C-alpha cells in the first residue's frame, strides 16, 4: 500500500513536468522557429541560397536529401502560418514576404512543367527549382493538395485585406491566382493524386480534406467579389460532392484510411494533418468535416499514436497516457523510418484545437466512438456529455492538456540548442535525421504553439454543413488488358508492376501474375483509374531470380471510360 502510494506520488510530478518543459520550450523556440522559417524564404532569407523573391525552400540541405527546391505544399503551409499570424495581429512584420510570395506564385503558376501547363494540369506539379523554372526529373506527380493549400493561404490573406477595405488588390492581384487554383480543384478533385508524402498514387484523405475546405472558401470569396453565379454554384456543387467523398475514408477498424491505394494499414499522419489544416472552431466537434475534437478524429488520433509506441526503440517505456514520438505512417522506411518533428507536433496541435473548442463550448462529449480515447485518461469514464462544471470535464481536459504538452516536450527533448528543427528524429537515439532546418517543421512549431495559447484561426465555413450526395460522380475506372510477347523457359513467369495501386505501386513481391494461356503472349486485365498517366514494367521471375525489363518504363494515359489494350514486346 505504502509502496504503491509512494510510486504514484513519484510518477505524478513526472507527468506534470511535461507542461513546464513545454512552457519553457514555447518561450525559447518561438523566436527561433520564426527566424528559421523566414531564413528559408528568398531573396533575403539567410539560408535561402539564391531562391527568387517569395520562393520558399523546403530546407537548405543539398545532399541526402537534396531539398533545395520549392514545394507548393511546404510553401503554402509556411505562408498559411505567416498569414494567419498577420491577420490575427500576432506578427505583422511579414508584409514584404507575403507580397513577394504572392508575386512569385503568379509566375510559378505559369511555368510549363512535366504535369502540364496552366490550362492542362500544370498546377498539380509538386515542386519547382528555386529560380522559378520547372523541375523536370522523375517525381511522384501530380500532387493535387498543392493548389488547395496555396489557395487556402491566399484566401485567408484576401479575407484579411477585404476586412481592411483593400478590395482592388484582392480583385486584381489575388483573385486571378486563387481562381486558377480553385478551378483546378473543382475540376480535378476526383482524379487520382500522389499523396502528401509523394509515394502513393490514389485518393488521399489529406488532399480531399483540404480540397473540400478551399472550395467552401471559394464559394464565399467568389460571392463577396461579385464573381458570376455560375462559378459560385460550381464551387458549391463540387464542395458538396467532395464532402460526400470525404466520408468514404472512415474505416470501421477505428481510423481514417489515409489513402485508397497502397495496401498499407492506412494509419497515417496524413489524417491528423488534415484535421488541423481544416480546423474551424465555429464548427465545434463536427464529425462530417473531421474537426479535431470530433469523435472520429479523436479515435483516429488514438489509433495513430498507438501505432508508434512499440515501433520505435526510442518510444519504449512510456505508459498509454504518456506522449511518444510519431512518424508519417508505421510502414515508412524513408531514411530508415523515423519519427518526424512535424507529425509529433501535429498530435499536440489537434488536441490543443480540441481543448479550445471544449473550453469555449463549456462542455465535452464522449461518444461510443471516442470512448477508447477518453479511457486513456479515465478508465471509468462513460459515454455522455460533461459540462465544464463537472469534475469529469476538469479532470479530462486537465489530463488531455498534460498529454498534449507531452508531445511538445518530446520534441523539445530532441531539439538541438540552436533551435534548428530537422525533418526527422532518429528512432533509436533521438538525434536529428534527414533535412536540417525544414521550413515545414518550423511552421508546425509556430502553429502548435499558437494553438496551445488558444489562438483561433479564422473560420472557413465548416459550420452547419450537411450531406447532399445525390448524383455524386464516383471516381471513374477503366478496364485495361496488358499483353506482352515474352519468350520464357520452363520455371519462368511474367508479372506486371507499375505506378498505381492497382499495379501494386512498383512492388516486386506483390507484382501481378500474368496468364500464359496464349503463350508467348502473357496477359492480364486490371481495373485502373480513368484519365490517369500509368507507368509500368513487366518482370520475369524464376524462383528467387528476378529480371526487370530494360528502361525506360512503359507508359500510357488511360481513357476517360471504357477499355484499353496494350500490345507490348518484352524488352
Ligand atoms: C522523396 C519524398 O519527398 C519522400 O516523401 C519519399 O518518402 C521519398 N522520396 C521516397 O519515395
Ligand atoms: C518529403 C515529404 O514527404 C513531403 O511531404 C515534402 O513536401 C518534402 N519532403 C519537402 O519537404
mmCIF file of C-alpha atoms in Angstrom, residues 151-340:
data_model
loop_
_atom_site.group_PDB
_atom_site.id
_atom_site.type_symbol
_atom_site.label_atom_id
_atom_site.label_comp_id
_atom_site.label_asym_id
_atom_site.label_seq_id
_atom_site.Cartn_x
_atom_site.Cartn_y
_atom_site.Cartn_z
ATOM 1 C CA UNK A 151 -5.376 28.993 -52.216
ATOM 2 C CA UNK A 152 -6.212 28.414 -48.543
ATOM 3 C CA UNK A 153 -3.252 30.658 -47.647
ATOM 4 C CA UNK A 154 -4.158 33.249 -50.272
ATOM 5 C CA UNK A 155 -7.863 33.319 -49.399
ATOM 6 C CA UNK A 156 -7.007 33.848 -45.729
ATOM 7 C CA UNK A 157 -4.902 36.784 -46.862
ATOM 8 C CA UNK A 158 -7.641 38.052 -49.184
ATOM 9 C CA UNK A 159 -10.231 37.934 -46.406
ATOM 10 C CA UNK A 160 -7.958 39.920 -44.124
ATOM 11 C CA UNK A 161 -7.334 42.555 -46.808
ATOM 12 C CA UNK A 162 -11.059 42.797 -47.545
ATOM 13 C CA UNK A 163 -11.647 43.456 -43.846
ATOM 14 C CA UNK A 164 -9.216 46.364 -44.295
ATOM 15 C CA UNK A 165 -11.107 47.511 -47.416
ATOM 16 C CA UNK A 166 -8.205 46.752 -49.756
ATOM 17 C CA UNK A 167 -10.578 45.424 -52.388
ATOM 18 C CA UNK A 168 -8.683 46.360 -55.510
ATOM 19 C CA UNK A 169 -5.540 44.382 -54.655
ATOM 20 C CA UNK A 170 -7.709 41.382 -53.835
ATOM 21 C CA UNK A 171 -9.669 41.647 -57.066
ATOM 22 C CA UNK A 172 -6.798 42.498 -59.382
ATOM 23 C CA UNK A 173 -3.893 40.532 -57.949
ATOM 24 C CA UNK A 174 -5.050 37.802 -55.574
ATOM 25 C CA UNK A 175 -8.260 36.640 -57.208
ATOM 26 C CA UNK A 176 -6.717 35.575 -60.538
ATOM 27 C CA UNK A 177 -4.242 33.270 -58.763
ATOM 28 C CA UNK A 178 -6.882 31.962 -56.397
ATOM 29 C CA UNK A 179 -9.316 31.366 -59.240
ATOM 30 C CA UNK A 180 -6.758 29.268 -61.141
ATOM 31 C CA UNK A 181 -6.281 27.057 -58.103
ATOM 32 C CA UNK A 182 -9.993 26.824 -57.316
ATOM 33 C CA UNK A 183 -10.856 25.891 -60.870
ATOM 34 C CA UNK A 184 -8.175 23.216 -60.811
ATOM 35 C CA UNK A 185 -9.527 21.798 -57.545
ATOM 36 C CA UNK A 186 -13.129 21.931 -58.765
ATOM 37 C CA UNK A 187 -12.217 20.111 -61.983
ATOM 38 C CA UNK A 188 -9.782 17.516 -60.643
ATOM 39 C CA UNK A 189 -10.694 16.554 -57.073
ATOM 40 C CA UNK A 190 -11.870 13.114 -58.175
ATOM 41 C CA UNK A 191 -8.747 12.324 -60.194
ATOM 42 C CA UNK A 192 -6.049 10.218 -58.597
ATOM 43 C CA UNK A 193 -3.141 12.013 -56.947
ATOM 44 C CA UNK A 194 0.139 11.299 -55.271
ATOM 45 C CA UNK A 195 -0.271 11.691 -51.521
ATOM 46 C CA UNK A 196 1.457 14.395 -49.497
ATOM 47 C CA UNK A 197 4.372 12.019 -48.867
ATOM 48 C CA UNK A 198 4.844 11.756 -52.642
ATOM 49 C CA UNK A 199 4.677 7.980 -52.727
ATOM 50 C CA UNK A 200 1.210 6.611 -53.450
ATOM 51 C CA UNK A 201 -0.927 7.399 -56.456
ATOM 52 C CA UNK A 202 -4.574 7.029 -55.456
ATOM 53 C CA UNK A 203 -7.018 9.187 -53.490
ATOM 54 C CA UNK A 204 -5.720 10.691 -50.281
ATOM 55 C CA UNK A 205 -7.623 11.932 -47.226
ATOM 56 C CA UNK A 206 -5.438 14.973 -46.591
ATOM 57 C CA UNK A 207 -5.778 16.076 -50.193
ATOM 58 C CA UNK A 208 -9.541 15.575 -50.252
ATOM 59 C CA UNK A 209 -9.985 17.380 -46.920
ATOM 60 C CA UNK A 210 -8.060 20.494 -47.942
ATOM 61 C CA UNK A 211 -9.772 20.484 -51.346
ATOM 62 C CA UNK A 212 -13.130 20.472 -49.592
ATOM 63 C CA UNK A 213 -12.135 23.310 -47.310
ATOM 64 C CA UNK A 214 -10.891 25.550 -50.086
ATOM 65 C CA UNK A 215 -13.937 25.038 -52.284
ATOM 66 C CA UNK A 216 -16.115 26.284 -49.384
ATOM 67 C CA UNK A 217 -13.830 29.274 -49.001
ATOM 68 C CA UNK A 218 -14.012 29.780 -52.741
ATOM 69 C CA UNK A 219 -17.802 29.993 -52.582
ATOM 70 C CA UNK A 220 -17.656 32.822 -50.035
ATOM 71 C CA UNK A 221 -14.831 34.750 -51.639
ATOM 72 C CA UNK A 222 -16.190 34.479 -55.178
ATOM 73 C CA UNK A 223 -19.581 35.730 -53.938
ATOM 74 C CA UNK A 224 -18.001 38.559 -51.965
ATOM 75 C CA UNK A 225 -16.116 39.670 -55.069
ATOM 76 C CA UNK A 226 -19.230 39.521 -57.246
ATOM 77 C CA UNK A 227 -17.999 36.710 -59.454
ATOM 78 C CA UNK A 228 -20.535 35.081 -61.807
ATOM 79 C CA UNK A 229 -23.182 32.980 -60.073
ATOM 80 C CA UNK A 230 -22.339 30.012 -62.326
ATOM 81 C CA UNK A 231 -18.799 29.948 -60.925
ATOM 82 C CA UNK A 232 -20.001 30.210 -57.335
ATOM 83 C CA UNK A 233 -22.517 27.440 -57.758
ATOM 84 C CA UNK A 234 -19.984 25.160 -59.426
ATOM 85 C CA UNK A 235 -17.677 25.524 -56.413
ATOM 86 C CA UNK A 236 -20.615 24.778 -54.154
ATOM 87 C CA UNK A 237 -21.739 21.725 -56.132
ATOM 88 C CA UNK A 238 -18.223 20.315 -56.206
ATOM 89 C CA UNK A 239 -17.729 21.049 -52.489
ATOM 90 C CA UNK A 240 -20.871 19.048 -51.729
ATOM 91 C CA UNK A 241 -19.539 16.120 -53.748
ATOM 92 C CA UNK A 242 -16.139 16.326 -52.077
ATOM 93 C CA UNK A 243 -17.720 16.286 -48.627
ATOM 94 C CA UNK A 244 -19.544 13.095 -49.581
ATOM 95 C CA UNK A 245 -16.333 11.548 -50.843
ATOM 96 C CA UNK A 246 -14.536 12.567 -47.630
ATOM 97 C CA UNK A 247 -16.876 10.354 -45.601
ATOM 98 C CA UNK A 248 -15.782 7.245 -47.503
ATOM 99 C CA UNK A 249 -12.300 7.285 -45.927
ATOM 100 C CA UNK A 250 -13.617 6.297 -42.493
ATOM 101 C CA UNK A 251 -12.695 2.717 -41.728
ATOM 102 C CA UNK A 252 -14.662 0.578 -39.314
ATOM 103 C CA UNK A 253 -11.373 -0.580 -37.759
ATOM 104 C CA UNK A 254 -11.416 2.728 -35.900
ATOM 105 C CA UNK A 255 -9.432 5.112 -38.018
ATOM 106 C CA UNK A 256 -9.387 7.052 -41.233
ATOM 107 C CA UNK A 257 -7.823 5.171 -44.173
ATOM 108 C CA UNK A 258 -5.296 7.726 -45.325
ATOM 109 C CA UNK A 259 -5.031 6.565 -48.945
ATOM 110 C CA UNK A 260 -7.314 4.462 -51.090
ATOM 111 C CA UNK A 261 -4.270 2.764 -52.621
ATOM 112 C CA UNK A 262 -1.009 1.422 -51.327
ATOM 113 C CA UNK A 263 -2.019 -1.680 -49.446
ATOM 114 C CA UNK A 264 -0.846 -0.308 -46.105
ATOM 115 C CA UNK A 265 -2.609 -0.182 -42.745
ATOM 116 C CA UNK A 266 -3.929 3.257 -43.705
ATOM 117 C CA UNK A 267 -2.807 4.670 -40.343
ATOM 118 C CA UNK A 268 -1.038 7.874 -41.284
ATOM 119 C CA UNK A 269 -0.217 11.390 -40.013
ATOM 120 C CA UNK A 270 -1.926 12.489 -43.235
ATOM 121 C CA UNK A 271 -5.196 12.305 -41.277
ATOM 122 C CA UNK A 272 -4.039 14.270 -38.239
ATOM 123 C CA UNK A 273 -2.604 16.952 -40.502
ATOM 124 C CA UNK A 274 -5.916 17.070 -42.359
ATOM 125 C CA UNK A 275 -7.738 17.700 -39.106
ATOM 126 C CA UNK A 276 -5.523 20.627 -38.040
ATOM 127 C CA UNK A 277 -5.427 22.147 -41.518
ATOM 128 C CA UNK A 278 -9.220 22.158 -41.649
ATOM 129 C CA UNK A 279 -9.823 23.278 -38.058
ATOM 130 C CA UNK A 280 -12.774 25.639 -37.755
ATOM 131 C CA UNK A 281 -13.647 26.371 -34.141
ATOM 132 C CA UNK A 282 -17.096 27.610 -35.172
ATOM 133 C CA UNK A 283 -17.973 24.073 -36.289
ATOM 134 C CA UNK A 284 -17.474 22.685 -32.798
ATOM 135 C CA UNK A 285 -16.777 18.964 -32.782
ATOM 136 C CA UNK A 286 -18.473 18.329 -36.126
ATOM 137 C CA UNK A 287 -17.649 14.857 -37.439
ATOM 138 C CA UNK A 288 -18.677 15.466 -41.069
ATOM 139 C CA UNK A 289 -15.591 17.637 -41.520
ATOM 140 C CA UNK A 290 -13.494 15.559 -39.086
ATOM 141 C CA UNK A 291 -12.953 18.503 -36.759
ATOM 142 C CA UNK A 292 -10.077 17.962 -34.277
ATOM 143 C CA UNK A 293 -12.434 17.241 -31.354
ATOM 144 C CA UNK A 294 -14.901 15.123 -33.369
ATOM 145 C CA UNK A 295 -15.265 11.591 -32.108
ATOM 146 C CA UNK A 296 -13.944 10.189 -35.404
ATOM 147 C CA UNK A 297 -10.827 12.370 -35.375
ATOM 148 C CA UNK A 298 -10.103 11.605 -31.699
ATOM 149 C CA UNK A 299 -10.383 7.845 -32.135
ATOM 150 C CA UNK A 300 -8.251 8.175 -35.252
ATOM 151 C CA UNK A 301 -5.633 10.126 -33.297
ATOM 152 C CA UNK A 302 -5.589 7.454 -30.613
ATOM 153 C CA UNK A 303 -5.096 4.680 -33.187
ATOM 154 C CA UNK A 304 -2.412 6.699 -34.960
ATOM 155 C CA UNK A 305 -0.366 7.495 -31.834
ATOM 156 C CA UNK A 306 -0.522 3.949 -30.521
ATOM 157 C CA UNK A 307 0.813 2.577 -33.798
ATOM 158 C CA UNK A 308 4.181 4.144 -32.955
ATOM 159 C CA UNK A 309 4.501 3.103 -29.326
ATOM 160 C CA UNK A 310 6.208 -0.218 -29.887
ATOM 161 C CA UNK A 311 7.527 0.592 -33.355
ATOM 162 C CA UNK A 312 10.416 2.824 -32.343
ATOM 163 C CA UNK A 313 13.017 1.870 -29.775
ATOM 164 C CA UNK A 314 13.074 5.477 -28.583
ATOM 165 C CA UNK A 315 9.419 5.189 -27.541
ATOM 166 C CA UNK A 316 9.896 2.289 -25.170
ATOM 167 C CA UNK A 317 8.898 2.622 -21.539
ATOM 168 C CA UNK A 318 6.039 5.088 -21.845
ATOM 169 C CA UNK A 319 2.578 4.479 -20.412
ATOM 170 C CA UNK A 320 -0.515 4.765 -22.622
ATOM 171 C CA UNK A 321 -1.323 8.208 -21.197
ATOM 172 C CA UNK A 322 2.161 9.474 -21.967
ATOM 173 C CA UNK A 323 3.224 11.069 -25.233
ATOM 174 C CA UNK A 324 5.582 9.397 -27.692
ATOM 175 C CA UNK A 325 7.269 10.471 -30.904
ATOM 176 C CA UNK A 326 5.223 9.730 -34.020
ATOM 177 C CA UNK A 327 6.102 9.357 -37.702
ATOM 178 C CA UNK A 328 4.393 9.571 -41.075
ATOM 179 C CA UNK A 329 2.983 6.030 -41.073
ATOM 180 C CA UNK A 330 4.119 2.797 -39.463
ATOM 181 C CA UNK A 331 5.325 1.176 -42.711
ATOM 182 C CA UNK A 332 7.584 4.137 -43.549
ATOM 183 C CA UNK A 333 11.179 3.295 -44.492
ATOM 184 C CA UNK A 334 12.309 6.683 -45.827
ATOM 185 C CA UNK A 335 15.685 7.491 -44.191
ATOM 186 C CA UNK A 336 15.213 4.420 -42.056
ATOM 187 C CA UNK A 337 11.646 5.165 -40.972
ATOM 188 C CA UNK A 338 11.701 7.609 -38.087
ATOM 189 C CA UNK A 339 9.547 9.923 -36.048
ATOM 190 C CA UNK A 340 9.100 13.372 -37.571
#
